[in-house]
Coordinates of C-alpha atoms and ligand atoms in Angstrom, one line a residue:
M1 CA 92.3 198.1 143.5
T2 CA 89.4 199.3 141.9
K3 CA 85.8 198.1 142.9
D4 CA 85.4 195.9 139.2
I5 CA 88.9 194.6 139.9
A6 CA 87.6 194.0 144.3
V7 CA 83.9 192.0 142.1
R8 CA 86.3 190.5 139.8
T9 CA 88.3 189.0 142.1
A10 CA 84.9 188.5 145.2
T11 CA 83.1 186.7 142.3
A12 CA 85.6 184.3 141.0
A13 CA 86.4 183.4 144.1
N14 CA 82.5 182.3 144.1
N15 CA 82.2 180.8 141.1
P16 CA 78.6 179.8 141.4
A17 CA 78.7 176.6 139.6
P18 CA 80.8 174.5 142.2
R19 CA 79.3 176.6 145.2
L20 CA 75.9 175.3 143.8
Q21 CA 76.3 171.9 143.7
V22 CA 77.8 171.2 146.5
W23 CA 74.5 173.5 148.4
R24 CA 72.7 171.1 146.1
E25 CA 74.6 168.3 148.2
L26 CA 74.7 169.6 151.2
E27 CA 70.6 169.9 150.8
A28 CA 70.2 166.4 149.6
H29 CA 73.0 165.1 152.4
F30 CA 70.3 167.4 155.1
E31 CA 67.3 165.4 153.7
K32 CA 68.8 162.4 154.9
I33 CA 70.1 163.2 158.2
K34 CA 67.6 166.1 159.2
D35 CA 65.8 163.1 161.9
L36 CA 68.7 161.6 163.1
H37 CA 68.9 161.7 166.8
L38 CA 71.8 163.4 169.0
R39 CA 71.3 159.8 171.1
Q40 CA 71.5 157.8 167.8
L41 CA 74.9 160.1 167.7
F42 CA 76.8 159.3 170.5
A43 CA 75.2 155.9 170.8
D44 CA 76.7 154.7 167.3
D45 CA 80.1 156.5 168.3
P46 CA 81.3 155.6 172.1
K47 CA 84.5 158.4 170.6
R48 CA 82.1 161.0 169.5
G49 CA 82.8 163.4 172.5
E50 CA 86.3 163.0 172.1
R51 CA 86.4 162.8 168.0
L52 CA 84.4 166.2 167.4
S53 CA 86.5 168.4 169.3
A54 CA 88.9 170.9 168.5
E55 CA 92.1 172.3 170.2
A56 CA 93.9 175.9 169.4
L57 CA 96.0 178.7 172.0
G58 CA 94.2 177.1 175.1
L59 CA 90.6 176.9 173.8
H60 CA 88.8 173.4 173.7
L61 CA 85.7 173.7 170.9
D62 CA 83.4 170.6 171.4
Y63 CA 81.2 170.1 168.7
S64 CA 80.2 167.3 169.7
K65 CA 76.8 167.5 170.4
N66 CA 75.7 169.5 167.3
R67 CA 72.8 167.3 164.4
I68 CA 76.4 167.1 162.0
T69 CA 77.8 163.6 160.7
D70 CA 81.1 163.7 159.4
E71 CA 80.0 164.1 155.8
T72 CA 78.4 167.1 156.7
L73 CA 81.1 168.4 158.2
S74 CA 83.3 167.5 154.9
L75 CA 80.5 168.6 152.5
L76 CA 80.2 172.3 155.0
T77 CA 84.5 172.4 154.4
K78 CA 84.0 171.9 151.2
L79 CA 81.2 174.5 150.5
A80 CA 84.0 177.2 151.9
H81 CA 86.8 175.9 149.9
V82 CA 84.7 176.1 146.7
S83 CA 83.1 180.0 148.0
G84 CA 86.5 180.7 148.3
L85 CA 87.5 181.0 152.2
Q86 CA 90.6 181.2 151.9
E87 CA 91.5 183.7 149.2
R88 CA 89.0 185.7 150.8
I89 CA 91.1 185.0 154.4
D90 CA 94.2 185.9 151.7
A91 CA 93.2 189.5 150.7
M92 CA 91.4 190.5 154.1
F93 CA 95.0 189.7 155.3
R94 CA 96.9 191.1 152.2
G95 CA 95.2 194.8 153.0
E96 CA 92.8 194.7 149.8
K97 CA 89.9 196.5 149.7
I98 CA 87.2 193.3 151.1
N99 CA 84.7 196.1 151.9
L100 CA 83.2 196.8 148.0
T101 CA 80.6 199.1 149.2
E102 CA 83.0 201.7 151.1
K103 CA 85.8 201.0 149.1
R104 CA 88.3 199.6 152.0
A105 CA 90.5 197.4 153.3
V106 CA 89.3 195.6 155.7
L107 CA 92.4 195.2 158.6
H108 CA 91.6 195.4 162.2
T109 CA 93.8 192.4 161.9
A110 CA 96.6 194.7 161.6
L111 CA 95.4 196.9 164.4
R112 CA 97.1 193.8 166.6
A113 CA 100.5 192.2 164.3
P114 CA 103.3 192.4 166.3
R115 CA 105.7 195.3 165.6
N116 CA 108.1 192.6 163.5
F117 CA 105.3 192.4 161.1
S118 CA 104.6 194.2 157.7
V119 CA 100.6 194.9 156.0
L120 CA 100.6 196.9 153.9
V121 CA 97.9 199.6 152.4
D122 CA 97.6 201.5 149.1
G123 CA 101.3 200.8 149.2
E124 CA 102.5 201.7 152.5
D125 CA 103.5 199.8 155.5
V126 CA 101.1 200.2 158.7
V127 CA 101.9 198.4 161.7
P128 CA 104.4 201.1 162.5
K129 CA 101.8 203.6 162.6
V130 CA 99.4 201.0 164.8
H131 CA 102.7 200.8 167.3
A132 CA 103.4 204.3 167.4
V133 CA 99.9 205.4 168.3
L134 CA 99.8 201.9 171.2
D135 CA 103.2 203.4 172.5
R136 CA 101.3 207.2 173.0
M137 CA 98.2 205.8 174.4
G138 CA 100.5 203.7 176.4
A139 CA 102.3 206.6 177.8
F140 CA 99.2 207.8 178.2
A141 CA 97.4 205.0 179.8
T142 CA 100.0 205.2 182.5
R143 CA 100.0 208.9 183.2
V144 CA 96.5 209.1 184.1
R145 CA 96.8 205.5 186.3
T146 CA 99.8 207.0 188.6
G147 CA 98.5 210.2 188.8
E148 CA 101.0 212.4 186.6
W149 CA 98.3 213.4 185.3
K150 CA 96.7 216.5 186.7
G151 CA 93.2 218.2 186.2
H152 CA 92.4 221.8 185.9
T153 CA 92.7 222.0 189.7
G154 CA 95.7 220.5 190.8
K155 CA 93.9 217.5 191.5
R156 CA 94.3 213.6 190.0
I157 CA 91.8 211.6 187.5
R158 CA 90.4 209.0 189.3
N159 CA 87.0 208.8 187.1
V160 CA 87.0 208.1 183.6
I161 CA 84.1 208.7 180.8
N162 CA 83.6 207.3 177.3
V163 CA 81.8 208.9 175.5
G164 CA 80.6 206.5 171.8
I165 CA 77.8 204.9 170.8
G166 CA 77.5 201.6 168.7
G167 CA 81.5 200.1 167.6
S168 CA 83.4 203.6 169.8
D169 CA 81.1 201.8 173.1
L170 CA 80.2 198.7 172.8
G171 CA 83.7 196.9 172.0
P172 CA 85.1 199.0 175.2
V173 CA 81.9 198.5 177.8
M174 CA 81.9 194.8 177.0
A175 CA 85.6 195.2 177.4
Y176 CA 86.6 196.9 180.3
E177 CA 83.6 194.6 182.5
A178 CA 85.3 191.2 181.0
L179 CA 88.5 192.3 182.1
K180 CA 87.2 194.5 185.2
H181 CA 89.5 191.4 187.2
Y182 CA 92.2 193.3 186.1
S183 CA 91.6 197.1 186.2
D184 CA 92.4 199.4 188.8
R185 CA 90.3 199.5 191.3
G186 CA 90.6 203.1 192.6
M187 CA 89.4 204.6 189.5
T188 CA 85.7 204.6 188.6
F189 CA 84.8 204.1 184.9
R190 CA 81.6 204.9 183.0
F191 CA 80.5 204.6 179.9
V192 CA 77.9 206.5 177.7
S193 CA 76.6 205.7 174.3
N194 CA 72.5 206.3 174.7
I195 CA 71.4 210.4 173.3
D196 CA 68.7 209.8 176.2
S197 CA 69.6 212.0 178.7
T198 CA 69.8 209.7 181.0
D199 CA 72.4 208.0 180.1
L200 CA 74.8 210.8 180.7
A201 CA 73.2 212.3 183.5
E202 CA 73.8 209.1 185.2
A203 CA 77.0 208.2 184.9
V204 CA 78.2 212.2 185.2
R205 CA 75.8 211.4 188.9
E206 CA 78.3 211.9 192.2
L207 CA 81.2 213.1 190.2
D208 CA 83.3 215.8 191.0
P209 CA 84.3 217.3 187.3
A210 CA 87.9 218.1 188.9
E211 CA 88.7 214.3 189.1
T212 CA 87.0 213.6 185.7
M213 CA 88.1 212.8 182.1
F214 CA 86.1 212.2 178.8
V215 CA 87.3 210.2 176.2
I216 CA 85.2 211.3 172.9
S217 CA 85.6 207.9 170.7
S218 CA 84.3 208.9 167.6
K219 CA 85.7 207.1 164.0
T220 CA 83.6 209.9 162.5
F221 CA 83.7 212.9 165.4
T222 CA 80.5 213.7 163.9
T223 CA 77.6 211.2 164.9
L224 CA 74.7 212.7 166.8
E225 CA 74.5 210.9 169.6
T226 CA 78.6 211.7 170.9
M227 CA 78.9 215.1 169.7
T228 CA 75.6 215.7 172.1
N229 CA 77.3 213.9 174.9
A230 CA 80.1 215.5 174.6
R231 CA 78.9 219.0 174.2
S232 CA 76.6 218.6 176.9
A233 CA 79.4 216.5 178.8
R234 CA 82.0 219.7 178.2
A235 CA 79.0 222.1 179.4
W236 CA 79.0 219.8 182.4
L237 CA 82.7 220.2 183.3
L238 CA 82.4 224.2 183.3
A239 CA 79.7 224.6 185.1
G240 CA 81.9 222.2 187.5
L241 CA 84.9 224.4 187.1
G242 CA 83.6 227.3 187.7
G243 CA 83.7 228.1 183.3
D244 CA 87.1 228.1 182.6
E245 CA 87.8 226.6 178.8
K246 CA 91.1 225.8 179.5
S247 CA 89.9 223.3 181.5
V248 CA 89.1 221.1 178.4
A249 CA 92.5 220.1 177.6
K250 CA 92.9 218.8 181.0
H251 CA 89.9 216.3 181.0
F252 CA 89.2 216.0 177.2
V253 CA 90.8 213.7 174.9
A254 CA 89.7 212.0 171.3
V255 CA 90.2 209.4 169.6
S256 CA 88.8 209.4 166.2
T257 CA 90.5 209.2 162.3
N258 CA 88.9 212.9 162.2
A259 CA 91.5 215.4 163.5
S260 CA 90.2 218.5 162.0
E261 CA 86.5 217.8 163.6
V262 CA 88.8 216.9 167.0
S263 CA 89.9 220.5 166.9
K264 CA 86.8 222.0 166.1
F265 CA 85.2 220.7 169.4
G266 CA 87.6 222.7 171.4
I267 CA 90.4 219.0 172.1
D268 CA 93.7 219.4 172.0
T269 CA 95.1 217.4 168.3
A270 CA 97.7 216.0 170.8
N271 CA 94.6 214.6 173.2
M272 CA 93.8 212.6 170.1
F273 CA 94.7 209.3 169.2
E274 CA 94.4 207.8 166.2
F275 CA 93.1 205.1 163.8
W276 CA 92.6 205.0 160.4
D277 CA 89.6 204.9 157.5
W278 CA 90.2 200.6 157.2
V279 CA 88.9 200.0 160.7
G280 CA 85.3 199.3 161.0
G281 CA 83.4 200.6 163.9
R282 CA 82.8 197.2 165.0
Y283 CA 86.2 195.6 164.4
S284 CA 87.5 198.6 166.3
M285 CA 88.0 197.8 170.4
S286 CA 91.7 196.7 169.3
S287 CA 92.7 200.4 168.0
A288 CA 92.9 203.9 169.3
I289 CA 88.9 203.3 170.6
G290 CA 90.7 200.7 173.4
L291 CA 92.0 203.9 175.2
S292 CA 89.6 203.4 178.2
T293 CA 89.8 199.7 178.3
M294 CA 93.7 200.8 177.9
V295 CA 93.6 202.7 181.3
A296 CA 91.7 200.9 183.3
I297 CA 93.8 197.6 182.5
G298 CA 96.8 198.9 181.6
P299 CA 99.7 199.0 179.0
D300 CA 100.3 195.3 179.9
N301 CA 97.0 193.7 179.9
F302 CA 96.1 195.7 176.9
Q303 CA 99.3 193.9 174.7
A304 CA 97.6 190.7 176.4
M305 CA 95.0 191.1 175.2
L306 CA 96.5 192.1 171.4
S307 CA 98.4 189.2 171.6
G308 CA 95.2 187.0 171.9
L309 CA 93.1 188.4 169.2
H310 CA 96.6 188.1 166.9
Q311 CA 97.0 184.7 168.0
M312 CA 93.6 183.6 167.0
D313 CA 93.9 185.8 163.7
E314 CA 96.9 183.7 162.1
H315 CA 95.1 180.4 163.9
F316 CA 92.4 181.6 160.7
R317 CA 94.6 182.4 158.5
T318 CA 97.1 179.2 158.8
T319 CA 94.7 176.7 160.2
P320 CA 93.4 174.1 157.4
F321 CA 89.6 174.4 157.7
E322 CA 88.7 171.1 159.5
H323 CA 90.6 172.3 162.1
N324 CA 90.0 175.9 162.2
L325 CA 87.9 176.8 165.3
P326 CA 86.4 180.5 163.6
V327 CA 85.7 178.4 160.7
L328 CA 84.3 175.3 162.3
M329 CA 81.7 177.7 164.3
G330 CA 81.2 179.7 161.4
L331 CA 79.9 176.9 159.6
L332 CA 77.8 175.4 161.8
A333 CA 76.1 178.3 162.1
L334 CA 75.4 178.7 159.2
W335 CA 74.3 174.6 158.7
Y336 CA 71.3 175.9 161.1
N337 CA 70.5 178.6 159.6
D338 CA 70.4 177.6 156.4
F339 CA 69.4 174.0 156.5
F340 CA 67.4 173.7 159.8
G341 CA 65.9 177.4 158.9
A342 CA 67.0 178.2 162.7
Q343 CA 66.9 182.5 162.9
T344 CA 68.7 182.4 166.0
V345 CA 72.1 181.8 167.9
A346 CA 72.1 182.3 172.3
V347 CA 75.3 182.6 173.1
L348 CA 75.4 181.7 177.2
P349 CA 78.7 182.4 178.9
Y350 CA 79.0 180.9 182.2
E351 CA 81.0 183.6 183.2
Q352 CA 79.7 187.0 184.7
Y353 CA 82.5 189.3 183.7
L354 CA 80.5 188.6 179.9
K355 CA 78.0 189.7 181.0
R356 CA 78.4 192.1 178.0
F357 CA 79.7 189.6 176.0
P358 CA 76.0 188.6 173.5
A359 CA 75.4 193.3 173.7
Y360 CA 78.8 193.2 172.1
L361 CA 78.4 190.0 169.2
Q362 CA 74.5 191.5 168.4
Q363 CA 76.2 194.4 166.9
L364 CA 79.9 192.1 165.2
T365 CA 77.5 189.2 164.0
M366 CA 74.0 191.5 163.4
E367 CA 75.6 194.8 161.3
S368 CA 77.9 192.6 159.8
N369 CA 75.3 189.9 158.0
G370 CA 71.8 191.3 158.0
K371 CA 72.7 191.3 154.3
H372 CA 70.3 191.1 151.8
V373 CA 72.4 191.4 149.0
T374 CA 75.7 189.8 147.3
V375 CA 78.9 192.1 146.4
D376 CA 77.9 192.0 143.2
G377 CA 75.0 193.0 144.0
K378 CA 71.9 190.8 143.5
R379 CA 69.5 189.3 145.7
V380 CA 70.9 186.2 148.3
A381 CA 69.7 183.1 147.7
Q382 CA 69.7 182.1 151.4
P383 CA 68.6 183.4 154.6
T384 CA 71.5 185.6 156.3
G385 CA 72.9 186.8 159.5
P386 CA 71.4 184.7 162.6
I387 CA 69.7 186.7 165.7
Y388 CA 72.7 186.4 168.2
W389 CA 71.0 187.2 171.4
G390 CA 72.1 185.8 175.3
E391 CA 72.7 186.2 178.8
P392 CA 75.0 185.0 181.5
G393 CA 74.6 182.0 182.9
T394 CA 72.5 180.7 185.3
N395 CA 70.4 183.1 185.2
G396 CA 69.3 182.7 181.7
Q397 CA 68.2 179.0 183.5
H398 CA 65.5 180.6 185.8
S399 CA 63.9 182.7 182.5
F400 CA 64.9 181.8 178.8
Y401 CA 66.2 178.3 178.7
Q402 CA 62.5 177.0 179.2
L403 CA 62.2 177.8 175.0
I404 CA 65.1 176.4 174.7
H405 CA 64.9 172.9 175.8
Q406 CA 61.3 172.8 175.4
G407 CA 59.5 175.4 172.9
T408 CA 58.8 174.6 169.5
R409 CA 62.1 176.5 167.4
L410 CA 65.4 175.2 167.5
V411 CA 68.0 177.1 169.5
P412 CA 71.4 176.6 168.9
C413 CA 73.4 178.0 171.5
D414 CA 77.2 179.0 172.6
F415 CA 78.4 177.6 176.3
I416 CA 81.0 179.3 176.9
A417 CA 82.7 178.5 179.7
F418 CA 86.3 178.5 182.5
C419 CA 87.4 175.5 184.6
Q420 CA 89.3 177.7 187.0
P421 CA 87.1 181.1 188.8
L422 CA 88.7 184.3 189.3
N423 CA 87.0 185.2 192.3
P424 CA 87.1 181.9 194.1
I425 CA 84.3 181.2 197.3
G426 CA 83.6 178.0 198.7
R427 CA 81.7 175.2 195.9
H428 CA 80.7 177.9 193.8
H429 CA 82.6 177.5 190.7
D430 CA 82.1 173.8 191.0
M431 CA 78.3 174.1 190.8
L432 CA 78.5 176.7 187.9
F433 CA 80.6 174.4 186.1
A434 CA 78.3 171.3 186.6
N435 CA 75.3 173.8 185.2
V436 CA 77.2 174.3 182.0
C437 CA 77.4 170.2 181.8
A438 CA 74.1 169.7 182.9
Q439 CA 72.4 171.8 180.8
T440 CA 73.8 170.9 176.8
E441 CA 73.3 166.7 178.1
A442 CA 69.6 168.0 178.6
L443 CA 69.6 170.0 175.7
A444 CA 71.3 167.0 173.4
F445 CA 70.0 163.8 174.9
G446 CA 66.7 165.1 177.0
K447 CA 64.1 163.2 179.2
T448 CA 62.2 160.5 177.1
L449 CA 58.5 159.6 178.0
K450 CA 59.3 155.8 178.1
E451 CA 62.1 157.3 180.9
L452 CA 59.5 159.1 182.7
K453 CA 56.9 156.5 182.7
A454 CA 59.7 154.2 184.6
E455 CA 59.9 157.4 186.9
D456 CA 56.0 156.8 187.3
T457 CA 55.1 160.2 186.1
P458 CA 51.4 160.0 185.5
E459 CA 49.9 159.6 182.3
W460 CA 48.3 163.0 182.1
L461 CA 51.7 164.3 183.4
A462 CA 54.0 163.0 181.4
P463 CA 53.8 164.8 177.8
H464 CA 54.8 168.0 179.9
R465 CA 57.6 166.7 181.3
V466 CA 59.3 164.9 178.2
F467 CA 62.4 166.7 176.9
E468 CA 63.0 166.2 173.1
G469 CA 66.4 166.7 173.2
N470 CA 68.2 166.8 169.9
R471 CA 68.6 170.6 170.3
P472 CA 72.6 171.5 169.4
S473 CA 75.0 173.3 171.1
N474 CA 78.9 173.9 171.1
T475 CA 81.1 174.3 174.7
I476 CA 83.6 176.7 174.5
L477 CA 86.2 176.1 177.6
A478 CA 89.4 178.0 178.4
E479 CA 91.4 177.4 181.4
R480 CA 90.3 181.3 182.9
L481 CA 89.3 184.8 181.4
T482 CA 92.4 186.7 180.9
P483 CA 93.0 189.1 178.8
E484 CA 94.6 187.0 176.3
T485 CA 91.7 184.7 176.3
L486 CA 89.1 188.1 176.3
G487 CA 91.7 188.1 173.5
K488 CA 90.8 184.8 172.1
L489 CA 87.4 184.9 172.0
V490 CA 86.9 188.3 170.2
A491 CA 88.8 186.7 167.5
L492 CA 86.8 183.7 167.4
Y493 CA 83.7 185.6 166.5
E494 CA 85.1 188.5 164.8
Q495 CA 86.5 185.5 162.0
S496 CA 83.7 183.1 162.3
V497 CA 81.4 186.1 161.2
F498 CA 83.9 186.9 158.8
T499 CA 83.4 182.8 157.6
Q500 CA 80.0 183.1 157.3
G501 CA 79.9 186.3 155.2
A502 CA 82.0 184.7 152.3
I503 CA 80.1 181.8 152.1
W504 CA 77.4 184.1 151.7
N505 CA 79.5 186.4 149.3
I506 CA 78.1 189.5 151.0
D507 CA 79.6 192.5 152.3
S508 CA 80.3 191.9 156.1
F509 CA 81.7 195.5 155.9
D510 CA 79.6 198.3 155.7
Q511 CA 76.1 198.9 157.4
W512 CA 74.1 200.9 155.0
G513 CA 70.9 200.0 156.9
V514 CA 71.3 202.1 159.9
E515 CA 71.4 205.3 157.3
L516 CA 68.1 205.7 156.2
G517 CA 66.8 206.0 160.7
K518 CA 69.8 208.5 160.8
V519 CA 68.6 211.5 157.9
L520 CA 65.1 210.5 158.8
A521 CA 65.6 212.1 162.2
Q522 CA 67.3 214.8 160.9
A523 CA 64.4 216.1 159.5
I524 CA 62.4 214.8 162.2
I525 CA 64.2 216.8 165.2
P526 CA 63.4 220.6 163.6
E527 CA 59.5 219.4 163.1
L528 CA 59.6 218.6 167.2
E529 CA 61.6 222.1 168.2
S530 CA 59.8 224.6 165.9
K531 CA 57.8 227.6 168.2
A532 CA 55.1 227.4 164.8
D533 CA 53.2 224.2 164.3
P534 CA 55.0 222.6 161.4
K535 CA 53.7 221.5 158.3
L536 CA 54.3 217.2 158.3
S537 CA 54.2 215.2 155.3
H538 CA 55.1 212.3 156.5
D539 CA 52.7 209.0 157.2
S540 CA 49.6 209.9 158.5
S541 CA 51.1 207.4 161.4
T542 CA 53.9 209.3 161.6
N543 CA 52.7 212.7 161.3
N544 CA 50.3 211.3 164.8
L545 CA 53.0 210.5 166.7
I546 CA 54.8 214.3 166.4
S547 CA 51.4 215.9 167.2
Y548 CA 51.0 213.6 170.2
Y549 CA 54.8 214.7 171.4
R550 CA 54.5 218.7 170.4
K551 CA 50.8 218.3 172.5
S552 CA 52.5 216.6 175.4
K553 CA 55.2 219.0 175.5
E554 CA 52.8 222.1 175.4
T555 CA 52.1 221.1 178.4
V556 CA 55.2 221.0 180.5
Ligands
G6Q1 C1 80.3 200.0 163.3 C2 79.3 201.2 163.0 C3 78.8 201.9 164.2 C4 79.9 202.9 164.3 C5 78.6 204.2 165.3 C6 79.2 205.3 165.8 O1 81.2 199.0 162.2 O2 79.9 202.1 161.6 O3 78.3 201.8 165.0 O4 80.7 202.2 165.3 O5 77.5 204.6 164.2 O6 80.8 206.1 165.1 P1 81.7 206.6 165.0 O7 82.4 206.6 165.8 O8 82.1 208.0 163.9 O9 80.5 207.7 165.8

């Protein structure tokens, strides 16, 4: 599809008149209910907790502790309809080039489609290609895991280091940490992303090069950080293995869309795992970028994760908005962002293995929806992309929850919890789960001055101890954290991001905002490294910083 046709499709689906009309209705509705307290909403409807929850694919979403009424939900779903959300969903799954500024299809959903599916990109069914790569990854992962793949000296590989950044790092490291319980504990997995040499130095520390494999993960295979780290990793390996260039083939594999750059680097393309330009970096953990995850947890567990992703994709594609988990979550995030003026969403997993999940979500949500213009290049009319952040519970309770409970800002929260622990010890899990319930209860209902007085709290202290409540939260529950459940959770957030982006009518799949800094850095590197004093022509602040650094370097 050409850009013009694509723009027309997108704007036709987003005919501004009905959208604006519903937006006005929502504004009027917001004025009516903005001060309504969750205490009141629950008192008026004793069954609210059961009524305002949705169940799908083994995930339970309790959204009753949100500052909404039935009318809010019906207006929000109406907004989704008039914004052309369903048309956009269909266009994405059909392989249309909905990433308009990069003229690309957006088909991470094809990466987890079963073999019998068919997804056309420019007339070609991509599902057979996807499965061919998955099969090669499976065979490779099995060879490494069983020790059949030997390093240059004949030793088996025990350490795998993924070298990548952004989308080629955050998904793999999050998935590895999340599914560590299922990983091969006889092996070590590390992740290097930062161009700060400390990252690589610490990752290879105490490792035997003869037992170490590097997975160089880069869609473009030109990214400064990844290629610099890859070259230094190569030097480390050669230094440890007597400088024999032939060793590279046994200790380096590549995941990329760019075969010619892979081969220029010296990696045999027989050891390259391919993906395609219709996979965005932050949506790539289910592509070959997941190779290190697959080596860690094995092909069957990786398949289970893909199945979870696919199930949620299908739920998103086919379920009426009123019962559609990603749509509901997307609409609620938009409600707080655009009507209550909330600037952030806290994601609070009560599961230690999900410790990197908030960091992963930061890229997914903020790189996708941190946009200031619509698909047709006009300034957006509403704030877009809330800031996502978080930490695993219960740690957060002893630090930043104070602000969420008693501060002056509204911070909608997503609590994520599991009914069964992966490492049961004594009463830990009941205590953990009690904290989830207690926090959402305290946030919603708080503690009034009257209640404090009834407890004989001294008058001077009482205001400090008041919890106003009315702080909204979602609670997402699942039985236990499995590869399949992780897949469902990831797709839940991916598609919630899609929902929000579709309503704002923005391109959630480009990331021009990361480009400018990269270009400027390329100009500054030679100014830091040149022997002769460079002629600096930046602003006075940047010039000063460069001079300060150069002076410090001279003293070393
Ligand atoms: C994600 C972005 C970005 C990308 C990195 C790494 O959507 O595109 O985070 O993943 O810049 O890029 P390469 O994989 O090309 O090295």
